[in-house]
PDB file of C-alpha atoms in Angstrom:
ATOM      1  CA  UNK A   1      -3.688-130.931  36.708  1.00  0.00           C
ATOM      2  CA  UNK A   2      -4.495-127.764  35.364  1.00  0.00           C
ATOM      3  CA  UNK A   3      -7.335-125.110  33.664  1.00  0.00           C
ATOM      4  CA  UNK A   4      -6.935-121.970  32.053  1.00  0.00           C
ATOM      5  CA  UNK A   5      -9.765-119.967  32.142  1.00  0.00           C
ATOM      6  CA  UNK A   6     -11.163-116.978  30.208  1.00  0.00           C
ATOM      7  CA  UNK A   7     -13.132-114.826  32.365  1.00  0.00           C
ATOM      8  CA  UNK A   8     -15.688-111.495  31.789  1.00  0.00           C
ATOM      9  CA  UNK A   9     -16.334-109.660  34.528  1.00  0.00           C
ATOM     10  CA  UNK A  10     -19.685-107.572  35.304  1.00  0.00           C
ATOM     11  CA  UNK A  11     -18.839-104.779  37.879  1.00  0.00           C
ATOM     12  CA  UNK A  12     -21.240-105.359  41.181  1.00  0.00           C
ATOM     13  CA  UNK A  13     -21.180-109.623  40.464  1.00  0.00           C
ATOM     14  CA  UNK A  14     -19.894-111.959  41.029  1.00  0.00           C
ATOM     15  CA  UNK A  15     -18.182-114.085  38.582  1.00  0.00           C
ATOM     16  CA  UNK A  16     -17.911-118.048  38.871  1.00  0.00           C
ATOM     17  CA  UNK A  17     -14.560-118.917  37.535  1.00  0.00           C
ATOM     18  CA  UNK A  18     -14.634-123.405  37.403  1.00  0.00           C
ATOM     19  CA  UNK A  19     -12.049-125.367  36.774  1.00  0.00           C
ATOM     20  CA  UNK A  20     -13.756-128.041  39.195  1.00  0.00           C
ATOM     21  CA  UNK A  21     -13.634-130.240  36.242  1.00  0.00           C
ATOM     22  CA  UNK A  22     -10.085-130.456  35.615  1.00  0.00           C
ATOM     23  CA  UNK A  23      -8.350-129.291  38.789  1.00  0.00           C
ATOM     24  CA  UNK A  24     -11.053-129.237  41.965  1.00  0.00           C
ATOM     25  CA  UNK A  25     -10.718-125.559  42.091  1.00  0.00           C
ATOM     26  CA  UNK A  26     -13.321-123.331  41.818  1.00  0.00           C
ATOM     27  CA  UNK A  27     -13.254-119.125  42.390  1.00  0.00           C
ATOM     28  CA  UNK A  28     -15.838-117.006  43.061  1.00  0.00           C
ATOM     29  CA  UNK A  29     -15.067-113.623  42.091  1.00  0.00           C
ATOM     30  CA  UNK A  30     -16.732-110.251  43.814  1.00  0.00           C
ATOM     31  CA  UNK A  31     -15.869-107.874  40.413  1.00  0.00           C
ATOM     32  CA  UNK A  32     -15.375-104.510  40.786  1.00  0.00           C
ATOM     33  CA  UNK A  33     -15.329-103.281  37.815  1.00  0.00           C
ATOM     34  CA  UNK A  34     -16.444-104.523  34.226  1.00  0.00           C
ATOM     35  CA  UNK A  35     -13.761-106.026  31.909  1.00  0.00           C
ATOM     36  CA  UNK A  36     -12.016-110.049  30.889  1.00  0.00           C
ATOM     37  CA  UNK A  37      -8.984-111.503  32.362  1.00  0.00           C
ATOM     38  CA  UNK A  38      -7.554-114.954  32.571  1.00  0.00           C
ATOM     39  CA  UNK A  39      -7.081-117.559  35.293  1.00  0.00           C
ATOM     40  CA  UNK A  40      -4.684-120.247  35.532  1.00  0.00           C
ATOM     41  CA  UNK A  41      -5.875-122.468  38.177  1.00  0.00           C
ATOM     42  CA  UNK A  42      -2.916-125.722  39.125  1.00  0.00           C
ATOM     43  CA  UNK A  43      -3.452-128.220  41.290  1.00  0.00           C
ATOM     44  CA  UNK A  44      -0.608-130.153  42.895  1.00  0.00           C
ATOM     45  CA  UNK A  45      -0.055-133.352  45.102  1.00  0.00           C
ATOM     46  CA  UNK A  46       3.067-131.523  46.863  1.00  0.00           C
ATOM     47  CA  UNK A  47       3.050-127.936  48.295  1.00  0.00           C
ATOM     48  CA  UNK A  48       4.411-126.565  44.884  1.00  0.00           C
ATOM     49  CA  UNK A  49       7.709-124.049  45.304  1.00  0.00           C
ATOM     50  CA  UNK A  50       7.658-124.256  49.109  1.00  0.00           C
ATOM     51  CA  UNK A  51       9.953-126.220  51.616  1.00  0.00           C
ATOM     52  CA  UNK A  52       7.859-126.070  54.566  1.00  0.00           C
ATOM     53  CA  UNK A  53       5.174-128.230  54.464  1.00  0.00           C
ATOM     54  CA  UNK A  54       2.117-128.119  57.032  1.00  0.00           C
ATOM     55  CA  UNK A  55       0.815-131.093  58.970  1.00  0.00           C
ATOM     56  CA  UNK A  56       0.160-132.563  55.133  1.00  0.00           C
ATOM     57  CA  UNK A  57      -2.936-134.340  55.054  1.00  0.00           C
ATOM     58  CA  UNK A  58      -3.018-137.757  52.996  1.00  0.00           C
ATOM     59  CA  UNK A  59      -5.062-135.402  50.797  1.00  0.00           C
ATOM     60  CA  UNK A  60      -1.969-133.683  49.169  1.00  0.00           C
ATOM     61  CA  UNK A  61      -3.741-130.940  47.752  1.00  0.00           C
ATOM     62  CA  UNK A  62      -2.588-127.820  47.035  1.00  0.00           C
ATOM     63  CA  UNK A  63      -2.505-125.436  44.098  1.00  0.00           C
ATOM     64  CA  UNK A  64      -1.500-122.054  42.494  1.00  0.00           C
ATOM     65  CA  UNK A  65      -3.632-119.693  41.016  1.00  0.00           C
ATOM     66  CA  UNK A  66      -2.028-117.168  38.710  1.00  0.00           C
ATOM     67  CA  UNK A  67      -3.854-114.598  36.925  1.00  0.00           C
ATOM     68  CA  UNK A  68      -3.741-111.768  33.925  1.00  0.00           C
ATOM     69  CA  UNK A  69      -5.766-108.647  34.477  1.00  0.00           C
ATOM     70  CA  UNK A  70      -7.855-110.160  37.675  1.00  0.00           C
ATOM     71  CA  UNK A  71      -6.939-108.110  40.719  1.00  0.00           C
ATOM     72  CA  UNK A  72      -7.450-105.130  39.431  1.00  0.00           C
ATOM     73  CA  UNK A  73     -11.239-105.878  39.060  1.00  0.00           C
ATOM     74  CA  UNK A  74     -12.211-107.588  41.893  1.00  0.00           C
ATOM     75  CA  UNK A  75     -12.915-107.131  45.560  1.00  0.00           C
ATOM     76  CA  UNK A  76     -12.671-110.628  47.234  1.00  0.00           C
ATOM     77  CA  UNK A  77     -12.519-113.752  46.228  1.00  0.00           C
ATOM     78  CA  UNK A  78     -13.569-117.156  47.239  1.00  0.00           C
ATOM     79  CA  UNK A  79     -11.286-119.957  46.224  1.00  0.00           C
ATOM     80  CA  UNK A  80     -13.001-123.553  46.964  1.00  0.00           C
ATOM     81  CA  UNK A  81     -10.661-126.726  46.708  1.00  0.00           C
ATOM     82  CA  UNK A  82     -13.134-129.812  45.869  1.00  0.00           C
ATOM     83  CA  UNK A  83     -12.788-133.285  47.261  1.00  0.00           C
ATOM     84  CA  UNK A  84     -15.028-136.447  47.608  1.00  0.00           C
ATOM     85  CA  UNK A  85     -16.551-138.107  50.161  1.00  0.00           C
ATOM     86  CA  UNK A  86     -14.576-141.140  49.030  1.00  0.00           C
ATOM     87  CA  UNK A  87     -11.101-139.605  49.770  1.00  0.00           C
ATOM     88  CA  UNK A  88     -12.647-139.165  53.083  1.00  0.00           C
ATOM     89  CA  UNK A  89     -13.734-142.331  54.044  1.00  0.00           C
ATOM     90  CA  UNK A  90     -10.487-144.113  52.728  1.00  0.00           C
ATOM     91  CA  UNK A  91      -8.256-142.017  54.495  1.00  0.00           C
ATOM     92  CA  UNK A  92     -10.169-141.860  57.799  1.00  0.00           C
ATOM     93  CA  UNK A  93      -9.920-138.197  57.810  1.00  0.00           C
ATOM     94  CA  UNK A  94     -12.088-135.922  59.792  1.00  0.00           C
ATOM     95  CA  UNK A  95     -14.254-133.580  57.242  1.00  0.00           C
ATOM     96  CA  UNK A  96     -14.618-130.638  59.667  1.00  0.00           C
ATOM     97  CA  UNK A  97     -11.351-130.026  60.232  1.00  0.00           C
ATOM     98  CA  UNK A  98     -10.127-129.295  56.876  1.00  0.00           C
ATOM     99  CA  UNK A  99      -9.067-125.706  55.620  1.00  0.00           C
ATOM    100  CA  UNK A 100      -7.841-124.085  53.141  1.00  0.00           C
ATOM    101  CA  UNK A 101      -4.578-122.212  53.724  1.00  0.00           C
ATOM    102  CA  UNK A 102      -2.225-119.922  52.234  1.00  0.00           C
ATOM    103  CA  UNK A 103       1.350-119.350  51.775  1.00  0.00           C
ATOM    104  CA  UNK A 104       2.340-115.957  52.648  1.00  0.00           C
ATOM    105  CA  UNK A 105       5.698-116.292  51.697  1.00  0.00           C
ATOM    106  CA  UNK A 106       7.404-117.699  55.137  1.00  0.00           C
ATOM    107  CA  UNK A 107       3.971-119.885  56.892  1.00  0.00           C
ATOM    108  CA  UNK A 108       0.857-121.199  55.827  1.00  0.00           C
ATOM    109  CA  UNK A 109      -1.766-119.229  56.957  1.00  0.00           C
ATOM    110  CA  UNK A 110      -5.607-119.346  57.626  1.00  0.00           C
ATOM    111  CA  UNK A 111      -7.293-115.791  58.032  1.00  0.00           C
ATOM    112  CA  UNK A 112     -10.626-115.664  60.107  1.00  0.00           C
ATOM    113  CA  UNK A 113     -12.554-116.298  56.751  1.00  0.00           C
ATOM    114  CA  UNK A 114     -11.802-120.123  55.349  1.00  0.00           C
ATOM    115  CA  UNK A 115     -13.184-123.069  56.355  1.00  0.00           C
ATOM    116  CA  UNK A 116     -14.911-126.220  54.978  1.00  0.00           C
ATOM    117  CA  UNK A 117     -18.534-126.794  53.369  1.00  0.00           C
ATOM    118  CA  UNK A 118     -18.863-130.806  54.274  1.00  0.00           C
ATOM    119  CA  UNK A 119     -22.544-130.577  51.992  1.00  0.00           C
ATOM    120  CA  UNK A 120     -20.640-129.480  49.113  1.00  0.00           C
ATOM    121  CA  UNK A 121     -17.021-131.041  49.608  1.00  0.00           C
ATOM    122  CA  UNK A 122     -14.688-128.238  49.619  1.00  0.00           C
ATOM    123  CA  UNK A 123     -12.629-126.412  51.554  1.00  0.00           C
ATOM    124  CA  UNK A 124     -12.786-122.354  50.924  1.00  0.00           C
ATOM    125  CA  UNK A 125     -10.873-119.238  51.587  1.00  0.00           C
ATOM    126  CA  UNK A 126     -11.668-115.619  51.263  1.00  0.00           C
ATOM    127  CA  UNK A 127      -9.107-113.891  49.497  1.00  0.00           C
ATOM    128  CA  UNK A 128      -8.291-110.101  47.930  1.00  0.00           C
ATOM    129  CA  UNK A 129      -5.141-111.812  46.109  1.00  0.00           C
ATOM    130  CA  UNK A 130      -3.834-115.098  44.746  1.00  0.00           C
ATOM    131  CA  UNK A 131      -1.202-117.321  45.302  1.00  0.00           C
ATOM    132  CA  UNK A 132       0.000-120.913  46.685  1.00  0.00           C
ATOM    133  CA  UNK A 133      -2.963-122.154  48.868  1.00  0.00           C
ATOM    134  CA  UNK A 134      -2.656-125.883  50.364  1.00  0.00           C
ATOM    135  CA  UNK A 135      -5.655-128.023  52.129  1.00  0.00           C
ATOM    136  CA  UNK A 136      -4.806-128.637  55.955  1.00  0.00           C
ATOM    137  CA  UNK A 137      -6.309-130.490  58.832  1.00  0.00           C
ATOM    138  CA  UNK A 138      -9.016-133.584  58.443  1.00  0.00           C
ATOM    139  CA  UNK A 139      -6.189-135.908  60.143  1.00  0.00           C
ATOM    140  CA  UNK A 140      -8.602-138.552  62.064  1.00  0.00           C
ATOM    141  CA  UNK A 141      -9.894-137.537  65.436  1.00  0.00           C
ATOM    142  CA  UNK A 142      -7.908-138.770  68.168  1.00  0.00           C
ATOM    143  CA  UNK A 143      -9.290-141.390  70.430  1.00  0.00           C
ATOM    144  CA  UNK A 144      -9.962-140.101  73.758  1.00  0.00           C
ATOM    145  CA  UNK A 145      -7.708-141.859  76.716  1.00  0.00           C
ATOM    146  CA  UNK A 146      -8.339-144.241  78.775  1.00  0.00           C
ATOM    147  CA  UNK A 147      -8.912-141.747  81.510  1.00  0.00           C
ATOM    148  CA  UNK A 148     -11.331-139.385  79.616  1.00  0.00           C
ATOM    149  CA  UNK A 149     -13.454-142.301  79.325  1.00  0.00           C
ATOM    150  CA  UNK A 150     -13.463-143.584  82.847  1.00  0.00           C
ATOM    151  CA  UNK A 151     -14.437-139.398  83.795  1.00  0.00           C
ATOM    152  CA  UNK A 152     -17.139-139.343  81.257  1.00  0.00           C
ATOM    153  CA  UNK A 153     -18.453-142.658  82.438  1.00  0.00           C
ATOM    154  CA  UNK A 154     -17.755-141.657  86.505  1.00  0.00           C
ATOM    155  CA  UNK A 155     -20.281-138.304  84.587  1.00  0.00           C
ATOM    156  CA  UNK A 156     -22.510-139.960  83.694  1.00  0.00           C
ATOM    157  CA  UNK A 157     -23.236-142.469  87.046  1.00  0.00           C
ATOM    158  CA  UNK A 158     -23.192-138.945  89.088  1.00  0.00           C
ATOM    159  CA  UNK A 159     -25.693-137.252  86.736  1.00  0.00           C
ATOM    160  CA  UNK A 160     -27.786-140.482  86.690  1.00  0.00           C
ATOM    161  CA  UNK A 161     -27.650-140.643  90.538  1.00  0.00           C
ATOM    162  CA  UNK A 162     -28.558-136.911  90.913  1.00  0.00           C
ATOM    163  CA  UNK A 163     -31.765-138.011  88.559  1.00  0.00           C
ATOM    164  CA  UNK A 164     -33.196-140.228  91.037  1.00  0.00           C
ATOM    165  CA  UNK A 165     -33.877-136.994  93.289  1.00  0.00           C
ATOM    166  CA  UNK A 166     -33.025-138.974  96.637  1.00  0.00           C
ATOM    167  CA  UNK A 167     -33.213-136.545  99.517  1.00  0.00           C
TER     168      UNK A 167
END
């Protein structure tokens, strides 16, 4: 699915670009200067033009965002990739541990500023350019082993004996 957007920019604001509508993406643009461009926001089920997939979710979301006349106005960006609470629930993924990444050409990557908003179902990135960006992570959370269990419970019988302050 895809959205082509118009956008105006106001130098010093920023600018909500949504195509949450017809492809889960949303920007959030930081403009530097005053002026329109265009966004092309695509969202695929497959890491689009790439060979080397990323421990894929059962999300398969990724997308593209190309642009005319963008960069050259803004500062940062914030690119959130929507999904619903649904998706999570019937996959059994874990929320927390999505992320939004990015394809730098040779590896997905995930700079110190992305992450996930679990309130407003998205993963986000910051970003000072566009490209192929991919959500990561959320796989279920492993089951702790049979001996992490018996330590937490041998834990939890020391801590209870240490509260019955025997001397």
């Amino acid at each position: 699915t895809h959205s082509n957007e118009a956008v105006s920019f106001t130098a010093g604001q920023i600018t909500t670009v949504d195509g949450s509508k017809t492809s889960d993406i949303a920007v959030d643009i930081h403009a530097t200067s005053s002026g329109t461009g265009e966004m092309h926001l695509r969202k695929y089920p497959m890491p689009p033009n790439t060979t080397n997939a990323f421990g894929e979710t059962k999300l398969g979301k990724y997308m593209r965002i190309a642009h005319q006349n963008v960069l050259d106005k803004m500062d940062w960006a914030i690119i959130k990739l929507y999904y619903t609470d649904d998706d999570i629930v019937a996959l059994e993924l874990n929320e927390s541990a999505l992320a939004l990444l990015r394809w730098n050409g040779n590896a997905w990557t995930c700079p110190s500023t992305c992450g996930v908003n679990t309130t407003g179902n998205y993963a986000w990135i910051n970003t000072t350019s566009f490209s192929t960006f991919g959500m990561s992570g959320g796989m279920p959370a492993q089951e702790k082993s049979w001996k992490e269990r018996v330590l937490e419970k041998i834990d939890a019988l020391i801590d209870k004996v240490k509260s019955l302050d025997i001397e």
